[in-house]
Amino acid sequence: GQQLNQSPQSMFIQEGEDVSMNCTSSSIFNTWLWYKQDPGEGPVLLIALYKAGELTSNGRLTAQFGITRKDSFLNISASIPSDVGIYFCAGANQAGTALIFGKGTTLSVSS
Amino acid sequence: DADVTQTPRNRITKTGKRIMLECSQTKGHDRMYWYRQDPGLGLQLIYYSFDVKDINKGEISDGYSVSRQAQAKFSLSLESAIPNQTALYFCATRSTGRTTYEQYFGPGTRLTVT
């Protein structure tokens, strides 16, 4: 079945640094979504991408839908302590009936 | 008020017990989902429903059942809980539009089976 490989698994950075994470797949996805999960909470949608090559920003966050439709990237600029959490990529399956999630990137930010 | 609510937020139960987790939403969405989250494994789909009369198995449905009592309510049951069902459980909703796949999650239920 379709699977997503998300990397890195975890990151430890200093406040103010930029962060980059990505998701790749062996199969094509028509939609990429990025979520953030704070401890003890449910995932919250950050950015949705619907078109190959699309670059979308949400404040300090920027995500891109890879031109091959097999990958997506999320960048966070000038990280702050509240960026701490788990970031998930997700893609809509081929039937469009469900999302497939990556295993998450855990971000830690030290001040 | 939250758009997607889950009850209970935390539950400890014993092996063999039946337990029900409940989800309610005020977003007016037709589609509802139940996921399980284990550390390091991301989110795995248990069941999903496109309307009151439509129930579909996800990738890890064994040991679980669901009921869609109304458009706004979707419950997950563990008929006979076992320790490896200890996990975080999330409900999510999505609108019906074919051009949007965005799902919105509840706050989760932390279930421990002893």
Short mmCIF file of C-alpha atoms in Angstrom, two decimals:
data_model
loop_
_atom_site.label_atom_id
_atom_site.label_comp_id
_atom_site.label_asym_id
_atom_site.label_seq_id
_atom_site.Cartn_x
_atom_site.Cartn_y
_atom_site.Cartn_z
CA GLY A 1 0.00 0.00 0.00
CA GLN A 2 0.93 3.65 -0.11
CA GLN A 3 3.43 4.72 2.53
CA LEU A 4 5.08 7.97 3.50
CA ASN A 5 8.66 8.25 4.72
CA GLN A 6 9.12 11.30 6.92
CA SER A 7 12.50 12.61 7.99
CA PRO A 8 14.19 13.42 10.17
CA GLN A 9 12.57 11.48 12.98
CA SER A 10 13.64 14.14 15.50
CA MET A 11 15.44 17.47 15.59
CA PHE A 12 17.07 19.43 18.39
CA ILE A 13 17.71 23.06 17.48
CA GLN A 14 18.43 26.42 19.02
CA GLU A 15 15.87 29.17 19.08
CA GLY A 16 16.19 31.33 15.99
CA GLU A 17 17.40 28.54 13.71
CA ASP A 18 15.58 27.51 10.56
CA VAL A 19 14.15 24.00 10.31
CA SER A 20 13.49 21.76 7.33
CA MET A 21 11.71 18.41 7.20
CA ASN A 22 10.35 16.31 4.37
CA CYS A 23 8.16 13.45 3.32
CA THR A 24 8.72 11.12 0.41
CA SER A 25 6.78 8.31 -1.18
CA SER A 26 7.29 5.74 -3.90
CA SER A 27 3.83 6.54 -5.27
CA ILE A 28 2.15 9.73 -6.41
CA PHE A 29 -0.03 11.77 -4.08
CA ASN A 30 -2.54 14.36 -5.24
CA THR A 31 -2.68 16.20 -1.95
CA TRP A 32 -0.17 16.90 0.82
CA LEU A 33 -1.11 18.18 4.26
CA TRP A 34 1.09 19.22 7.15
CA TYR A 35 -0.08 18.97 10.76
CA LYS A 36 1.41 19.91 14.13
CA GLN A 37 0.61 18.09 17.35
CA ASP A 38 1.27 19.69 20.72
CA PRO A 39 1.71 17.38 23.73
CA GLY A 40 -1.63 16.05 24.94
CA GLU A 41 -3.55 17.49 22.01
CA GLY A 42 -4.83 16.43 18.62
CA PRO A 43 -3.05 17.33 15.37
CA VAL A 44 -3.79 20.78 14.00
CA LEU A 45 -3.72 21.49 10.28
CA LEU A 46 -0.92 23.89 9.29
CA ILE A 47 -0.84 23.89 5.50
CA ALA A 48 -2.67 22.10 2.69
CA LEU A 49 -1.15 21.65 -0.78
CA TYR A 50 -3.18 20.62 -3.80
CA LYS A 51 -1.04 21.29 -6.85
CA ALA A 52 2.36 19.94 -7.92
CA GLY A 53 5.01 22.64 -7.50
CA GLU A 54 2.79 24.68 -5.18
CA LEU A 55 4.58 26.71 -2.51
CA THR A 56 2.39 27.92 0.37
CA SER A 57 3.22 29.92 3.48
CA ASN A 58 1.52 30.25 6.84
CA GLY A 59 3.43 32.80 8.89
CA ARG A 60 6.94 31.46 9.48
CA LEU A 61 5.99 28.12 7.92
CA THR A 62 6.44 27.34 4.24
CA ALA A 63 5.52 24.06 2.56
CA GLN A 64 6.05 22.84 -0.96
CA PHE A 65 4.36 20.16 -3.05
CA GLY A 66 7.15 18.42 -4.96
CA ILE A 67 7.04 18.62 -8.71
CA THR A 68 7.19 14.82 -9.02
CA ARG A 69 4.16 14.59 -6.67
CA LYS A 70 6.11 12.08 -4.61
CA ASP A 71 7.44 14.44 -1.96
CA SER A 72 6.72 17.50 0.14
CA PHE A 73 8.80 19.79 2.33
CA LEU A 74 8.05 21.91 5.37
CA ASN A 75 10.32 24.73 6.46
CA ILE A 76 10.08 26.75 9.66
CA SER A 77 12.04 29.97 9.80
CA ALA A 78 13.43 31.62 12.94
CA SER A 79 12.16 28.92 15.30
CA ILE A 80 10.72 29.84 18.69
CA PRO A 81 10.04 27.68 21.76
CA SER A 82 6.35 27.28 20.94
CA ASP A 83 7.31 25.49 17.71
CA VAL A 84 8.04 22.44 19.87
CA GLY A 85 5.87 19.47 18.97
CA ILE A 86 5.43 16.67 16.48
CA TYR A 87 4.98 17.56 12.82
CA PHE A 88 3.18 15.13 10.56
CA CYS A 89 2.89 15.02 6.81
CA ALA A 90 -0.17 13.37 5.30
CA GLY A 91 -1.26 12.52 1.81
CA ALA A 92 -4.65 11.66 0.41
CA ASN A 93 -4.79 8.06 -0.79
CA GLN A 94 -5.48 7.32 -4.43
CA ALA A 95 -9.15 6.69 -3.84
CA GLY A 96 -9.41 9.98 -1.99
CA THR A 97 -11.14 8.22 0.88
CA ALA A 98 -8.54 8.61 3.63
CA LEU A 99 -5.27 10.23 4.65
CA ILE A 100 -2.00 8.36 5.01
CA PHE A 101 0.28 9.82 7.67
CA GLY A 102 4.03 9.92 8.04
CA LYS A 103 5.46 8.83 11.37
CA GLY A 104 6.21 12.37 12.44
CA THR A 105 9.17 14.63 13.13
CA THR A 106 9.63 15.60 16.78
CA LEU A 107 11.00 19.11 17.10
CA SER A 108 12.73 20.37 20.23
CA VAL A 109 13.78 24.01 20.53
CA SER A 110 16.14 25.25 23.20
CA SER A 111 16.20 28.90 24.15
CA ASP B 1 -16.41 25.62 22.23
CA ALA B 2 -14.32 23.02 20.40
CA ASP B 3 -15.60 21.88 17.01
CA VAL B 4 -14.65 18.22 17.61
CA THR B 5 -15.00 16.82 21.11
CA GLN B 6 -14.07 13.43 22.50
CA THR B 7 -15.11 11.71 25.70
CA PRO B 8 -13.61 10.54 27.89
CA ARG B 9 -10.21 12.26 27.66
CA ASN B 10 -8.55 9.59 29.76
CA ARG B 11 -9.63 6.06 30.58
CA ILE B 12 -8.05 3.15 32.39
CA THR B 13 -9.73 -0.20 31.95
CA LYS B 14 -9.00 -3.85 32.54
CA THR B 15 -8.34 -6.59 30.03
CA GLY B 16 -11.56 -8.11 28.71
CA LYS B 17 -13.77 -5.12 29.47
CA ARG B 18 -15.94 -3.48 26.84
CA ILE B 19 -15.31 0.20 26.37
CA MET B 20 -16.78 2.93 24.19
CA LEU B 21 -15.10 6.14 23.11
CA GLU B 22 -17.35 8.91 21.85
CA CYS B 23 -16.86 11.70 19.34
CA SER B 24 -19.13 14.65 18.59
CA GLN B 25 -18.69 17.46 16.09
CA THR B 26 -20.34 20.78 15.37
CA LYS B 27 -18.57 21.40 12.05
CA GLY B 28 -21.45 19.98 10.02
CA HIS B 29 -19.10 17.57 8.27
CA ASP B 30 -20.37 14.33 6.80
CA ARG B 31 -17.17 12.36 7.03
CA MET B 32 -15.78 11.10 10.34
CA TYR B 33 -12.73 9.03 11.18
CA TRP B 34 -11.16 7.15 14.08
CA TYR B 35 -7.37 6.91 14.36
CA ARG B 36 -5.01 5.28 16.77
CA GLN B 37 -1.63 6.80 17.66
CA ASP B 38 1.26 4.86 19.12
CA PRO B 39 4.64 6.45 19.88
CA GLY B 40 6.79 6.51 16.76
CA LEU B 41 4.09 5.03 14.54
CA GLY B 42 2.16 8.09 13.52
CA LEU B 43 -1.60 7.85 13.04
CA GLN B 44 -3.26 4.67 11.84
CA LEU B 45 -6.81 4.59 10.52
CA ILE B 46 -9.22 2.30 12.35
CA TYR B 47 -12.62 3.07 10.76
CA TYR B 48 -14.23 5.82 8.77
CA SER B 49 -17.75 6.84 7.85
CA PHE B 50 -19.00 9.01 5.00
CA ASP B 51 -22.52 9.31 6.36
CA VAL B 52 -24.86 7.68 8.85
CA LYS B 53 -25.41 4.60 6.68
CA ASP B 54 -21.81 4.21 5.54
CA ILE B 55 -19.09 2.48 7.63
CA ASN B 56 -15.71 1.43 6.29
CA LYS B 57 -12.79 -0.46 7.78
CA GLY B 58 -9.40 1.18 7.94
CA GLU B 59 -6.00 -0.45 8.08
CA ILE B 60 -6.24 -1.68 11.71
CA SER B 61 -9.93 -2.45 12.35
CA ASP B 62 -9.51 -5.84 14.05
CA GLY B 63 -10.68 -5.73 17.67
CA TYR B 64 -12.69 -2.53 17.13
CA SER B 65 -16.21 -1.65 16.04
CA VAL B 66 -17.94 1.67 15.38
CA SER B 67 -21.38 3.20 15.35
CA ARG B 68 -22.50 6.34 13.52
CA GLN B 69 -25.52 7.34 15.58
CA ALA B 70 -26.07 10.64 13.79
CA GLN B 71 -24.24 12.93 11.41
CA ALA B 72 -22.54 14.58 14.38
CA LYS B 73 -21.72 11.48 16.45
CA PHE B 74 -19.32 8.61 15.80
CA SER B 75 -18.37 6.17 18.53
CA LEU B 76 -15.60 3.60 18.73
CA SER B 77 -15.95 0.41 20.76
CA LEU B 78 -13.45 -2.10 22.00
CA GLU B 79 -15.51 -5.24 22.56
CA SER B 80 -12.92 -6.96 24.75
CA ALA B 81 -10.01 -4.68 25.51
CA ILE B 82 -6.48 -6.06 25.49
CA PRO B 83 -3.24 -4.39 26.67
CA ASN B 84 -1.86 -3.77 23.19
CA GLN B 85 -4.85 -1.50 22.54
CA THR B 86 -3.30 0.95 24.99
CA ALA B 87 -2.84 4.07 22.85
CA LEU B 88 -4.06 7.56 22.04
CA TYR B 89 -7.28 7.58 20.03
CA PHE B 90 -8.31 10.49 17.82
CA CYS B 91 -11.52 11.31 16.05
CA ALA B 92 -11.42 13.50 12.95
CA THR B 93 -13.92 15.07 10.56
CA ARG B 94 -13.83 16.20 6.96
CA SER B 95 -16.27 17.99 4.71
CA THR B 96 -17.70 16.20 1.70
CA GLY B 97 -16.25 18.40 -1.02
CA ARG B 98 -14.18 16.44 -3.51
CA THR B 99 -11.54 19.12 -3.73
CA THR B 100 -10.64 19.19 -0.07
CA TYR B 101 -9.04 16.44 1.98
CA GLU B 102 -8.45 18.47 5.12
CA GLN B 103 -9.31 16.62 8.31
CA TYR B 104 -9.91 18.25 11.68
CA PHE B 105 -9.03 16.38 14.83
CA GLY B 106 -10.45 16.17 18.32
CA PRO B 107 -8.27 16.43 21.43
CA GLY B 108 -7.88 12.67 21.81
CA THR B 109 -8.62 9.96 24.35
CA ARG B 110 -5.74 8.35 26.21
CA LEU B 111 -6.71 4.71 26.82
CA THR B 112 -4.80 2.38 29.09
CA VAL B 113 -5.68 -1.30 29.25
CA THR B 114 -4.20 -3.11 32.24
#
